[in-house]
XYZ file of C-alpha atoms in Angstrom:
131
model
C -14.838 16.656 -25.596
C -13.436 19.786 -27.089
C -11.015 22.202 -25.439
C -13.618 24.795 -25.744
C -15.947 22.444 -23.604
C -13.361 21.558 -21.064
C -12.631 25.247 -20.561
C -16.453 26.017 -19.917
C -16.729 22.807 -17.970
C -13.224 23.731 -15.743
C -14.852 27.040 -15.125
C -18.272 25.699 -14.426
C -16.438 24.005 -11.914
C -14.295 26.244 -10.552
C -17.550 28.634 -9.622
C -19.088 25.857 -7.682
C -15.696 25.092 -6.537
C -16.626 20.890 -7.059
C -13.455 19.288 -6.585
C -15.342 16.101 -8.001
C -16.542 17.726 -11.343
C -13.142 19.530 -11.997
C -11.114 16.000 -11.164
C -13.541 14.390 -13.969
C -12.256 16.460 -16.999
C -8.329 15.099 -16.340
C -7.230 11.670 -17.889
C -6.322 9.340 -15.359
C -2.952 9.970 -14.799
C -3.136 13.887 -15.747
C -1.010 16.382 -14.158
C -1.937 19.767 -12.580
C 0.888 21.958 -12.142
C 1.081 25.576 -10.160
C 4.595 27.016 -11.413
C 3.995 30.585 -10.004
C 1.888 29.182 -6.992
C 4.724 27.389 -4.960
C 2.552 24.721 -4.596
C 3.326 20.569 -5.571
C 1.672 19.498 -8.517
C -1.061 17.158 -8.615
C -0.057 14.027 -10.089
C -3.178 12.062 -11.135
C -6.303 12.433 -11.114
C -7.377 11.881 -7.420
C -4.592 14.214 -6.423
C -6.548 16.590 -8.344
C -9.759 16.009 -6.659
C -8.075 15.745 -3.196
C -5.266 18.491 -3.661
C -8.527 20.839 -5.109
C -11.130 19.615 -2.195
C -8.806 20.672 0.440
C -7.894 23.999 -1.159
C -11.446 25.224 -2.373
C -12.468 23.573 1.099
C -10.105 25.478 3.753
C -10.134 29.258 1.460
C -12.964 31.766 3.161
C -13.151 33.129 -0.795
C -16.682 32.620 -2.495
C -16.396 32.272 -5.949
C -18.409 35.231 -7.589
C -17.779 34.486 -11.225
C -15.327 33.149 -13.660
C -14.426 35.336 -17.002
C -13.331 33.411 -19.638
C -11.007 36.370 -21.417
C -9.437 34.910 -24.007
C -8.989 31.066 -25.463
C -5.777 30.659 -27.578
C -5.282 28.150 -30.408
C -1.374 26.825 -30.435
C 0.238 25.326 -33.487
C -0.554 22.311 -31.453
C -3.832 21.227 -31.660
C -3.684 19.692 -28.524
C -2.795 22.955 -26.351
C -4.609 25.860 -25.760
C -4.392 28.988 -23.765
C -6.729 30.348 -21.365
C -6.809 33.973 -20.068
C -9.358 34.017 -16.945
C -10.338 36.133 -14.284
C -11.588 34.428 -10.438
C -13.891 37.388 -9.181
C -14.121 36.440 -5.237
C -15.231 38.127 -2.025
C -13.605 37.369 0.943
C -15.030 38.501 3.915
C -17.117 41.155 2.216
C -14.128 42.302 0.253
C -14.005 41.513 -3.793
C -11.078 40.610 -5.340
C -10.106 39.548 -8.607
C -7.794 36.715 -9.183
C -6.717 37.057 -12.991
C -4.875 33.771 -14.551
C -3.812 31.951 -17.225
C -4.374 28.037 -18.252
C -1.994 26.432 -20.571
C -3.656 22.826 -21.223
C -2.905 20.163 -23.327
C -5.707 17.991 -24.113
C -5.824 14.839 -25.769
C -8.873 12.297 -26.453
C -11.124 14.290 -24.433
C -9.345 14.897 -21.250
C -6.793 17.173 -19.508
C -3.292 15.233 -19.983
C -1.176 18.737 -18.309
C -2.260 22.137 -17.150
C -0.019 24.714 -15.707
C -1.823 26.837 -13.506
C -0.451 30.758 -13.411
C -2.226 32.439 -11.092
C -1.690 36.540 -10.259
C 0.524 36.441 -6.783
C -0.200 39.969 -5.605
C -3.709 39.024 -5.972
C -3.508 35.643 -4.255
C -1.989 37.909 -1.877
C -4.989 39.798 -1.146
C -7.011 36.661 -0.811
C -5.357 36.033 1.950
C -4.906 39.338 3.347
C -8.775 39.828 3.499
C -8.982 36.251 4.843
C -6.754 37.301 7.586
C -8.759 40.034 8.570
């Protein structure tokens, strides 16, 4: 698989927020790490699909859409760069989560990601959730 198709296929699954089909595009002993989030990594992947069932399960936020912005090439043909944007509502309120993906991919599956998610916007995830 491509990095272009795990990128549609991580969003795909990040709109129906399936723990299962986002767990199936890491290699076996992958690692998903949050370095902005403050959040342990997910070593392996059924720490992905656990770590990601729990999370997408507890959060009140309903996945409107994901927006691909941008997909960079790196001298490194096995890393990429995502831009993104999460657009959510939460409790009636929208929010938009923007991101950024770095991913190295080798034989077809997601070896490392770092996850950089927007903080002031996380923030007001869970400031609408609170309401």
């Amino acid at each position: 698989m491509s990095i272009d198709e795990i990128v549609t296929r991580f969003h795909a699954a990040m709109a129906a927020k399936s723990a299962d089909d986002l767990a199936d595009l890491y290699a076996e002993d992958g690692l998903h790490e949050f370095p902005f989030g403050g959040l342990e990594p997910y070593e392996g992947r059924e720490k992905v699909r656990a770590g990601y069932r729990a999370s997408w399960g507890a959060s009140p936020a309903e996945v409107e859409e994901v927006r691909r912005v941008a997909l960079h090439r790196t001298a490194d043909p096995e890393v990429a760069v995502v831009e993104q944007e999460v657009l959510v509502t939460v409790k009636g309120r929208p929010v938009t989560v923007p991101g950024l993906l770095v991913l190295r991919v080798r034989d077809g599956r997601i070896v490392h990601c770092r996850d950089y998610m927007d903080a002031s916007a996380i923030g007001k995830v869970r400031e609408a959730a609170a309401v």
